Amino acid sequence: IIEYCGDGINNNQGTEQCDDGNNLDFDGCSSTCKIEYCGDGIINNRGTEQCDRGNSTDLPITCNSQCQLIYCGDGKINIKGE
């Protein structure tokens, strides 16, 4: 049996962090079988992230460190770079 990313089993001698049985991004487990998280640059569509800047400092700051959109009236005081 050939093990591969997307077969639904964490395998490949520990190289997979997750394997949800598909090769799709944005569902919590990436197409390369890595766990998606806030700060990885991929918007996780499980409803936990509205945005994800990753490590980019070139983008406008509209996404906070909790991967939520920053906007006037959101009830939070946002500090640049936070």
XYZ file of N, CA and C in Angstrom:
246
model
N 0.847 -1.180 0.000
C 0.000 0.000 0.000
C 0.890 1.241 0.000
N 0.594 2.145 -0.908
C 1.332 3.398 -0.997
C 0.628 4.443 -0.142
N 1.364 5.048 0.772
C 0.824 6.098 1.619
C 0.977 7.440 0.912
N -0.042 8.283 1.025
C 0.023 9.595 0.390
C -0.831 10.596 1.160
N -0.511 11.859 1.002
C -1.282 12.934 1.615
C -2.656 12.972 0.958
N -3.691 12.837 1.764
C -5.052 12.839 1.241
C -5.719 11.485 1.324
N -5.012 10.478 1.881
C -5.611 9.150 1.983
C -6.429 8.955 3.260
N -6.463 9.982 4.124
C -7.270 9.917 5.326
C -6.568 9.303 6.525
N -5.285 8.977 6.388
C -4.522 8.369 7.477
C -3.241 9.164 7.685
N -2.976 9.603 8.937
C -1.697 10.257 9.223
C -0.599 9.230 9.051
N 0.286 9.482 8.109
C 1.307 8.493 7.810
C 2.570 9.142 7.260
N 3.164 8.515 6.305
C 4.391 8.983 5.656
C 5.506 9.220 6.669
N 5.647 8.266 7.578
C 6.720 8.269 8.568
C 6.773 9.558 9.366
N 5.604 10.056 9.744
C 5.523 11.237 10.593
C 5.631 12.564 9.875
N 5.636 12.585 8.548
C 5.753 13.844 7.826
C 4.420 14.580 7.735
N 3.310 13.887 7.969
C 1.997 14.514 7.924
C 1.587 14.959 9.323
N 1.161 16.203 9.441
C 0.612 16.696 10.703
C -0.858 16.324 10.827
N -1.516 16.172 9.679
C -2.930 15.816 9.635
C -3.200 15.181 8.274
N -4.317 14.525 8.153
C -4.744 13.977 6.861
C -6.249 13.800 6.929
N -6.975 14.731 6.310
C -8.433 14.712 6.382
C -9.082 14.012 5.195
N -8.296 13.316 4.413
C -8.853 12.526 3.319
C -9.057 13.286 2.027
N -8.506 14.501 1.926
C -8.597 15.255 0.675
C -7.337 16.093 0.508
N -7.209 16.721 -0.625
C -6.063 17.581 -0.921
C -6.519 19.022 -1.107
N -7.345 19.504 -0.186
C -7.880 20.856 -0.257
C -7.311 21.714 0.864
N -7.053 22.975 0.558
C -6.676 23.940 1.575
C -7.943 24.525 2.193
N -7.773 25.295 3.236
C -8.822 26.095 3.869
C -9.834 25.283 4.674
N -9.518 24.043 5.020
C -10.456 23.245 5.810
C -9.854 22.751 7.121
N -8.726 23.333 7.517
C -8.082 22.948 8.767
C -6.842 22.103 8.565
N -6.831 21.335 7.478
C -5.684 20.500 7.110
C -5.347 20.839 5.659
N -4.144 21.357 5.426
C -3.794 21.870 4.090
C -3.616 20.751 3.071
N -3.457 21.140 1.824
C -3.250 20.178 0.740
C -1.905 19.469 0.847
N -1.038 19.953 1.728
C 0.248 19.290 1.983
C 0.247 18.592 3.338
N -0.950 18.392 3.909
C -1.142 17.684 5.181
C -0.443 18.372 6.349
N -0.515 19.697 6.360
C -0.026 20.495 7.474
C -1.235 21.149 8.140
N -1.212 21.270 9.466
C -2.308 21.896 10.196
C -2.322 23.390 9.891
N -3.474 23.903 9.468
C -3.631 25.328 9.198
C -3.876 26.050 10.512
N -3.251 27.216 10.670
C -3.350 27.966 11.923
C -3.295 29.452 11.634
N -3.744 30.235 12.593
C -3.694 31.688 12.468
C -2.235 32.118 12.395
N -1.880 32.784 11.306
C -0.511 33.241 11.097
C 0.226 32.475 10.022
N -0.439 31.488 9.408
C 0.233 30.716 8.357
C 0.035 31.302 6.965
N -0.760 32.376 6.865
C -0.982 33.011 5.569
C -2.117 32.401 4.773
N -2.808 31.408 5.349
C -3.941 30.761 4.687
C -5.180 31.023 5.531
N -6.226 31.549 4.921
C -7.464 31.782 5.653
C -8.158 30.442 5.842
N -8.313 30.044 7.092
C -8.934 28.785 7.444
C -10.443 28.972 7.397
N -11.119 28.237 6.551
C -12.557 28.417 6.360
C -13.411 27.613 7.331
N -12.838 27.133 8.413
C -13.645 26.449 9.421
C -14.424 27.457 10.259
N -14.332 28.721 9.869
C -15.069 29.767 10.564
C -14.284 30.439 11.667
N -13.030 30.071 11.834
C -12.244 30.649 12.908
C -11.434 31.856 12.465
N -11.207 32.025 11.177
C -10.409 33.138 10.671
C -11.186 33.941 9.642
N -11.117 35.257 9.776
C -11.675 36.151 8.766
C -10.595 36.578 7.782
N -9.338 36.504 8.219
C -8.205 36.932 7.419
C -6.962 36.261 7.984
N -5.868 36.292 7.266
C -4.608 35.731 7.767
C -3.472 36.359 6.997
N -2.742 37.245 7.657
C -1.626 37.951 7.020
C -0.374 37.100 6.917
N -0.288 36.033 7.670
C 0.952 35.276 7.712
C 2.037 36.137 8.329
N 3.221 36.088 7.785
C 4.333 36.893 8.285
C 4.547 38.157 7.475
N 3.606 38.474 6.593
C 3.770 39.607 5.695
C 3.703 40.940 6.437
N 4.639 41.794 6.138
C 4.597 43.160 6.658
C 4.320 44.143 5.529
N 4.163 43.633 4.302
C 3.921 44.485 3.142
C 2.446 44.812 2.944
N 1.563 44.009 3.523
C 0.137 44.208 3.325
C -0.396 45.280 4.258
N -1.467 45.958 3.874
C -2.095 46.916 4.792
C -2.548 46.184 6.050
N -2.457 46.854 7.191
C -2.845 46.215 8.442
C -4.359 46.293 8.582
N -5.034 45.266 8.129
C -6.485 45.157 8.262
C -6.849 43.863 8.960
N -5.843 43.116 9.387
C -6.043 41.823 10.012
C -5.225 41.797 11.301
N -5.881 41.506 12.441
C -5.151 41.508 13.698
C -4.486 40.154 13.967
N -3.814 40.037 15.097
C -3.058 38.825 15.405
C -3.943 37.628 15.737
N -5.260 37.857 15.881
C -6.197 36.756 16.085
C -6.912 36.378 14.784
N -6.391 36.882 13.660
C -6.941 36.608 12.328
C -8.386 37.084 12.182
N -8.668 38.242 12.770
C -9.966 38.876 12.637
C -9.778 40.218 11.943
N -10.736 40.605 11.113
C -10.650 41.869 10.394
C -10.736 43.044 11.352
N -9.939 44.047 11.102
C -9.926 45.274 11.884
C -10.747 46.307 11.132
N -11.676 46.916 11.825
C -12.449 47.983 11.198
C -12.957 48.930 12.275
N -13.175 50.141 11.886
C -13.695 51.142 12.804
C -15.112 50.734 13.207
N -15.344 50.631 14.497
C -16.652 50.225 14.992
C -16.707 48.766 15.402
N -15.549 48.070 15.374
C -15.558 46.659 15.769
C -15.551 46.452 17.278
N -15.539 47.566 18.035
C -15.588 47.472 19.489
C -14.236 47.218 20.133
N -13.162 47.267 19.337
C -11.821 47.017 19.857
C -10.919 48.191 19.548
N -9.980 48.464 20.431
C -8.950 49.456 20.151
C -7.786 48.703 19.565
N -7.490 48.960 18.307
C -6.428 48.256 17.612
C -5.189 49.121 17.529
N -4.068 48.515 17.846
C -2.785 49.194 17.795
C -2.032 48.680 16.588
N -1.421 49.579 15.826
C -0.691 49.195 14.618
C 0.301 48.078 14.915
N 0.266 47.035 14.085
C 1.184 45.925 14.219
C 0.712 44.845 15.169
N -0.457 45.002 15.766
C -0.952 44.030 16.729
C -1.875 43.036 16.078
